[in-house]
Coordinates of N, CA and C in Angstrom, one line a residue:
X242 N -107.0 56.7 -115.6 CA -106.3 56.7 -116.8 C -107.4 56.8 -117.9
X243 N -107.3 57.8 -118.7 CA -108.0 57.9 -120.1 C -107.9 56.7 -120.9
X244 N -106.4 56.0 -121.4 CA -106.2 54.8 -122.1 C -106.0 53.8 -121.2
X245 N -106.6 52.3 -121.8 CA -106.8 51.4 -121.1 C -105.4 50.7 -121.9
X246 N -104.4 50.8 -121.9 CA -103.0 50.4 -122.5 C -102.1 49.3 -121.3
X247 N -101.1 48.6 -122.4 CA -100.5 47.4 -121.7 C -99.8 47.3 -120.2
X248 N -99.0 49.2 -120.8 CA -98.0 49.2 -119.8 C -98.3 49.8 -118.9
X249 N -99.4 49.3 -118.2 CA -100.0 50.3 -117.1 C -100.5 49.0 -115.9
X250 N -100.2 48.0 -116.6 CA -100.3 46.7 -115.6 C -99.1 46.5 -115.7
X251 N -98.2 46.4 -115.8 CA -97.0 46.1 -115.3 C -96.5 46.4 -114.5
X252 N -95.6 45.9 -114.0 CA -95.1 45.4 -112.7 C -94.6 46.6 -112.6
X253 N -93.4 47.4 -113.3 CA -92.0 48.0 -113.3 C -93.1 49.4 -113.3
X254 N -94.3 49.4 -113.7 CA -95.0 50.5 -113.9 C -95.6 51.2 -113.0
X255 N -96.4 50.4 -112.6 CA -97.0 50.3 -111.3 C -96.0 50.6 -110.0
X256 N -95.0 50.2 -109.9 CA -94.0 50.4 -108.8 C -94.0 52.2 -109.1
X257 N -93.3 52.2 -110.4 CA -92.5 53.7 -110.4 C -93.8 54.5 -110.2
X258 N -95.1 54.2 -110.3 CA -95.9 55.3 -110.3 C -96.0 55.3 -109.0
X259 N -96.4 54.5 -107.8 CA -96.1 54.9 -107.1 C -94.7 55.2 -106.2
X260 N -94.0 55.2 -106.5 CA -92.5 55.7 -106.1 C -92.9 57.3 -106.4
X261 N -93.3 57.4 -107.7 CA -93.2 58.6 -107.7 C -94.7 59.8 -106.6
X262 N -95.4 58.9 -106.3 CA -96.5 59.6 -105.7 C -95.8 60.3 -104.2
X263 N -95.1 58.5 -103.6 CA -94.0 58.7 -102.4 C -93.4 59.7 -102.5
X264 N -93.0 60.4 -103.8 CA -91.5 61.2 -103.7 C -92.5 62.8 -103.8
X265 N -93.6 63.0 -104.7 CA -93.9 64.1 -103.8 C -95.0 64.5 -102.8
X266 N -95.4 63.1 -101.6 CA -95.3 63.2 -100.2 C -94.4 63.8 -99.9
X267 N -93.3 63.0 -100.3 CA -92.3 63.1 -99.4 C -91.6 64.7 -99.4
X268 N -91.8 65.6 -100.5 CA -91.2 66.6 -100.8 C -92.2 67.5 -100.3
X269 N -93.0 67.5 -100.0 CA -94.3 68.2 -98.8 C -94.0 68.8 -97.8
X270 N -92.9 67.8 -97.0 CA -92.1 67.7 -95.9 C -91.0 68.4 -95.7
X271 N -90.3 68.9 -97.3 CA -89.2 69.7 -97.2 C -89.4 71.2 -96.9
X272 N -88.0 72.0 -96.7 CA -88.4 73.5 -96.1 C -89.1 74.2 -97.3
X273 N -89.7 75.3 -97.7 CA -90.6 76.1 -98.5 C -89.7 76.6 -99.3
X274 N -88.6 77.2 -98.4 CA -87.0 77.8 -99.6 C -87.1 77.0 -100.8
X275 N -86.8 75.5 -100.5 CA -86.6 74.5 -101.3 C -87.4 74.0 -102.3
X276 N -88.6 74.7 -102.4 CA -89.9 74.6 -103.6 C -89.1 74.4 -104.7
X277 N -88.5 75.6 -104.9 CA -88.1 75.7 -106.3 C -86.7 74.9 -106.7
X278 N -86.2 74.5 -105.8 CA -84.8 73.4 -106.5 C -85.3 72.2 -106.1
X279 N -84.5 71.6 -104.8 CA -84.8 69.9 -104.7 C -86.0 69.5 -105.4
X280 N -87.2 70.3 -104.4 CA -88.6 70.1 -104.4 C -88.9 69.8 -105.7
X281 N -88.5 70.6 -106.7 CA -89.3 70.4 -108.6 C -88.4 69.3 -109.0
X282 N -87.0 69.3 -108.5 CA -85.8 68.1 -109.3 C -86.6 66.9 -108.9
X283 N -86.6 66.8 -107.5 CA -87.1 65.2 -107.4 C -88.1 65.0 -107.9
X284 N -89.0 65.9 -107.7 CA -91.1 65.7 -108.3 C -90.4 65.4 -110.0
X285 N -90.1 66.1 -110.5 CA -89.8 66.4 -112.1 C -89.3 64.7 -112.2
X286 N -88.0 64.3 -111.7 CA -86.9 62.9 -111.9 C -88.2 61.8 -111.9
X287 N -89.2 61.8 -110.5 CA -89.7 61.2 -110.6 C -90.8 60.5 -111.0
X288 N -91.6 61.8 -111.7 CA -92.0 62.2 -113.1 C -91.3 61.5 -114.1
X289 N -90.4 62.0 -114.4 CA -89.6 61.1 -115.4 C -89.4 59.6 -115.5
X290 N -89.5 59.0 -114.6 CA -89.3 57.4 -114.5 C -90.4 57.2 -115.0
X291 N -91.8 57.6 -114.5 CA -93.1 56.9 -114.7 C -93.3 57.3 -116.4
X292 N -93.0 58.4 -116.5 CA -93.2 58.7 -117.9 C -92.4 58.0 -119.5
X293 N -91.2 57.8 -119.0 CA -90.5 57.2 -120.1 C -90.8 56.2 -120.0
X294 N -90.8 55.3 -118.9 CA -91.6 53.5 -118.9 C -92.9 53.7 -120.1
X295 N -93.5 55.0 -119.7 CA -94.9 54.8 -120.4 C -94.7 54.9 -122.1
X296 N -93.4 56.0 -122.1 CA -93.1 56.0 -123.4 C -92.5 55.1 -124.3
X297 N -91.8 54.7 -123.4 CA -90.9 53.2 -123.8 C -91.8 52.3 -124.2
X298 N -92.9 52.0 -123.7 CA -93.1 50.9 -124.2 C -94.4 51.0 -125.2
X299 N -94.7 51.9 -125.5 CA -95.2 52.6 -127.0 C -94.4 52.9 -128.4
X300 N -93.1 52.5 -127.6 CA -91.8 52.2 -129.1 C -92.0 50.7 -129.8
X301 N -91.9 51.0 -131.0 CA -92.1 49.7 -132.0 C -90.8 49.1 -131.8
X302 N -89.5 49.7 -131.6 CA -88.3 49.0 -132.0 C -88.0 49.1 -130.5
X303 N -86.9 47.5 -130.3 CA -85.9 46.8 -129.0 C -85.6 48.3 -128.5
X304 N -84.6 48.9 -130.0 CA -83.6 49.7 -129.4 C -84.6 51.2 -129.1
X305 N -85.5 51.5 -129.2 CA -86.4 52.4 -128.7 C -86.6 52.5 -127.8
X306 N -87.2 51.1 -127.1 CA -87.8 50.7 -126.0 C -86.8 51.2 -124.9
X307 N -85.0 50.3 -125.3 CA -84.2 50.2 -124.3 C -84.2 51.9 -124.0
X308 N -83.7 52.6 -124.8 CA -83.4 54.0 -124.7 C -84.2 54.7 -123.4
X309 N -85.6 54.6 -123.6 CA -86.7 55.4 -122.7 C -86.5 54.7 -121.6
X310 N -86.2 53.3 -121.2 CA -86.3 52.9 -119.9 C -85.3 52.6 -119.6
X311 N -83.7 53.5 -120.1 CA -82.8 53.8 -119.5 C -82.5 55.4 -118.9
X312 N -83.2 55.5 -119.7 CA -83.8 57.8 -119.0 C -84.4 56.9 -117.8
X313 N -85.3 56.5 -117.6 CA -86.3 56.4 -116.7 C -85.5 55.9 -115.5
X314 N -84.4 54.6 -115.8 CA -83.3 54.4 -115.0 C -82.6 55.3 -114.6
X315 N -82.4 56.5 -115.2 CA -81.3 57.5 -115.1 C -82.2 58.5 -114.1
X316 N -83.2 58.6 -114.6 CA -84.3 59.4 -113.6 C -84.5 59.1 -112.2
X317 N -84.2 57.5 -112.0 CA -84.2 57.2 -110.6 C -83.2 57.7 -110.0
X318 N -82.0 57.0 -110.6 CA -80.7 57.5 -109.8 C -80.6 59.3 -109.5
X319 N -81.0 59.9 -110.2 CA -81.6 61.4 -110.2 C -82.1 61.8 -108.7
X320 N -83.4 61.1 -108.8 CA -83.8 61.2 -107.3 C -83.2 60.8 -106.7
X321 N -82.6 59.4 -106.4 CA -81.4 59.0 -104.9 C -80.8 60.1 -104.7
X322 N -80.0 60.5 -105.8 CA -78.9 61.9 -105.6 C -79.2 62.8 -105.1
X323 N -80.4 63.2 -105.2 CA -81.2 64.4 -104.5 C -81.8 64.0 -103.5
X324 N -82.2 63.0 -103.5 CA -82.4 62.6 -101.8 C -81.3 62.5 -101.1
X325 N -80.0 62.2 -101.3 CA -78.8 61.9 -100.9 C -78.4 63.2 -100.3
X326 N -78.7 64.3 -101.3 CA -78.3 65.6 -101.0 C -79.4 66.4 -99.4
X327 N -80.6 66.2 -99.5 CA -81.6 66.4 -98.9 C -81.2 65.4 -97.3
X328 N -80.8 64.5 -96.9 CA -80.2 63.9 -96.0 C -79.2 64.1 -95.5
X329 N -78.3 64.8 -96.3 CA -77.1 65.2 -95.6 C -77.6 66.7 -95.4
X330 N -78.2 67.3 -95.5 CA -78.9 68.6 -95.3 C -79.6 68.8 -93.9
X331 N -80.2 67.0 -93.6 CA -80.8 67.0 -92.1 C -82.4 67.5 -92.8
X332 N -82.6 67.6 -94.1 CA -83.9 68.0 -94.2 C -84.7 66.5 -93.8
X333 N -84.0 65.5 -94.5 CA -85.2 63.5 -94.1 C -84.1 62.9 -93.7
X334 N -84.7 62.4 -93.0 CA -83.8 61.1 -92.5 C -83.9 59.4 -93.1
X335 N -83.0 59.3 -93.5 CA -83.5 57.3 -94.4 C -83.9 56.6 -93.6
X336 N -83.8 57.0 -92.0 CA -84.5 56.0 -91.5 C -86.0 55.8 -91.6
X337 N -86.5 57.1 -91.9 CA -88.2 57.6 -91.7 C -88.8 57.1 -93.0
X338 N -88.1 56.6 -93.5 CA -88.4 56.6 -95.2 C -87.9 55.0 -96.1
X339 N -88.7 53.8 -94.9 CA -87.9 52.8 -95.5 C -88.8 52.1 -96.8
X340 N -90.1 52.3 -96.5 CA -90.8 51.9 -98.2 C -90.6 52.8 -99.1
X341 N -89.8 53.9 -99.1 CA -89.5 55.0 -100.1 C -87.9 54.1 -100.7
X342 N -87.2 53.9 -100.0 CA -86.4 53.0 -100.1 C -86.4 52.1 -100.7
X343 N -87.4 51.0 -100.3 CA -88.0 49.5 -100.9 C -88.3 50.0 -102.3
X344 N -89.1 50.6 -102.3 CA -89.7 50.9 -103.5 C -89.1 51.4 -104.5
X345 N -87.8 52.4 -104.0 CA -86.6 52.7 -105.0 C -85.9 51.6 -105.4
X346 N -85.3 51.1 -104.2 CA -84.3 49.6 -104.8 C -85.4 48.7 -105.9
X347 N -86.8 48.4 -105.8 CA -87.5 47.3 -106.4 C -87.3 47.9 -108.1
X348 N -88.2 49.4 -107.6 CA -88.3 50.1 -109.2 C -87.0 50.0 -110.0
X349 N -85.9 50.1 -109.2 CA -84.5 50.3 -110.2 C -84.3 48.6 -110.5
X350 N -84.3 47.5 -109.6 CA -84.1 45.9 -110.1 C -84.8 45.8 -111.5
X351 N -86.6 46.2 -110.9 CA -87.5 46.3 -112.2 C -87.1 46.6 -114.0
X352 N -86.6 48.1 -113.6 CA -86.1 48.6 -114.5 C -84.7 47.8 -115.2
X353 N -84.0 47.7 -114.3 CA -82.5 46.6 -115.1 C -83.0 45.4 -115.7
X354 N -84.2 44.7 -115.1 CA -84.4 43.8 -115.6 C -85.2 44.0 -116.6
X355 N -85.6 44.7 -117.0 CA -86.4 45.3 -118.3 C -85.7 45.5 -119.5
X356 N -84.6 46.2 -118.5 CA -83.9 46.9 -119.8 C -82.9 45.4 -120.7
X357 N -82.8 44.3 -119.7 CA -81.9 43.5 -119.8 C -82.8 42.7 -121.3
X358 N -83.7 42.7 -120.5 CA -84.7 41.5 -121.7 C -84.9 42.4 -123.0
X359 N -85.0 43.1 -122.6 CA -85.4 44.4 -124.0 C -84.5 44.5 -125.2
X360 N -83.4 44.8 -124.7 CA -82.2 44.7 -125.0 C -82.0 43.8 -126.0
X361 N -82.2 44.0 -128.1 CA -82.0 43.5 -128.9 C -80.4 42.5 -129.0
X362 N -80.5 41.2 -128.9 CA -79.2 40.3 -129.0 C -78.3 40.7 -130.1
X363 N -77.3 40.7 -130.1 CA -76.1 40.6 -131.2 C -75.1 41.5 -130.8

């Protein structure tokens, strides 16, 4: 990393980054047809998690913050969906793939509980 910044030791951070390294391993593996759809949706979704965390938390305001690390939440569920789709295709199997798994359930807890504290009262 060029900047030595806060949100790059965090917990929720550090997970999604690598969640997202897993996810394009894991799209390595898919058929070559598929480059240009699943293959960029998932890389891109999970791109997107690590990126809005990073954005989000360079917002001055609650309701800024929550915003970005609700994309980034939305970006997860993005990938499950497309992995969902990719499994019933017979392209991966969930069995083969249980720290991709872990690492999804933890990053999404992460992320709710982020978004929970973040989350300006009234």
């Amino acid at each position: 990393m060029f900047l030595q910044l806060n949100h790059q030791k965090l917990e929720v951070f550090v997970n999604a980054k690598a969640f997202s390294i897993q996810c394009y391993k894991l799209t390595k593996s898919l058929p070559s047809y598929e480059m240009g759809n699943l293959v960029q949706q998932i890389r891109r979704a999970a791109v997107s998690v690590v990126l809005n965390i990073a954005e989000g938390c360079s917002k001055s305001s609650a309701m800024d913050r929550v915003r970005f690390f609700e994309i980034a939440r939305a970006s997860l569920v993005e990938v499950d969906a497309a992995l969902d789709i990719c499994e019933e295709l017979e392209f991966i199997s969930k069995a083969t793939y249980p720290e991709l798994q872990k690492s999804m359930n933890s990053c999404f807890a992460l992320l709710s509980n982020l978004i929970l504290k973040t989350k300006p009262s009234g």
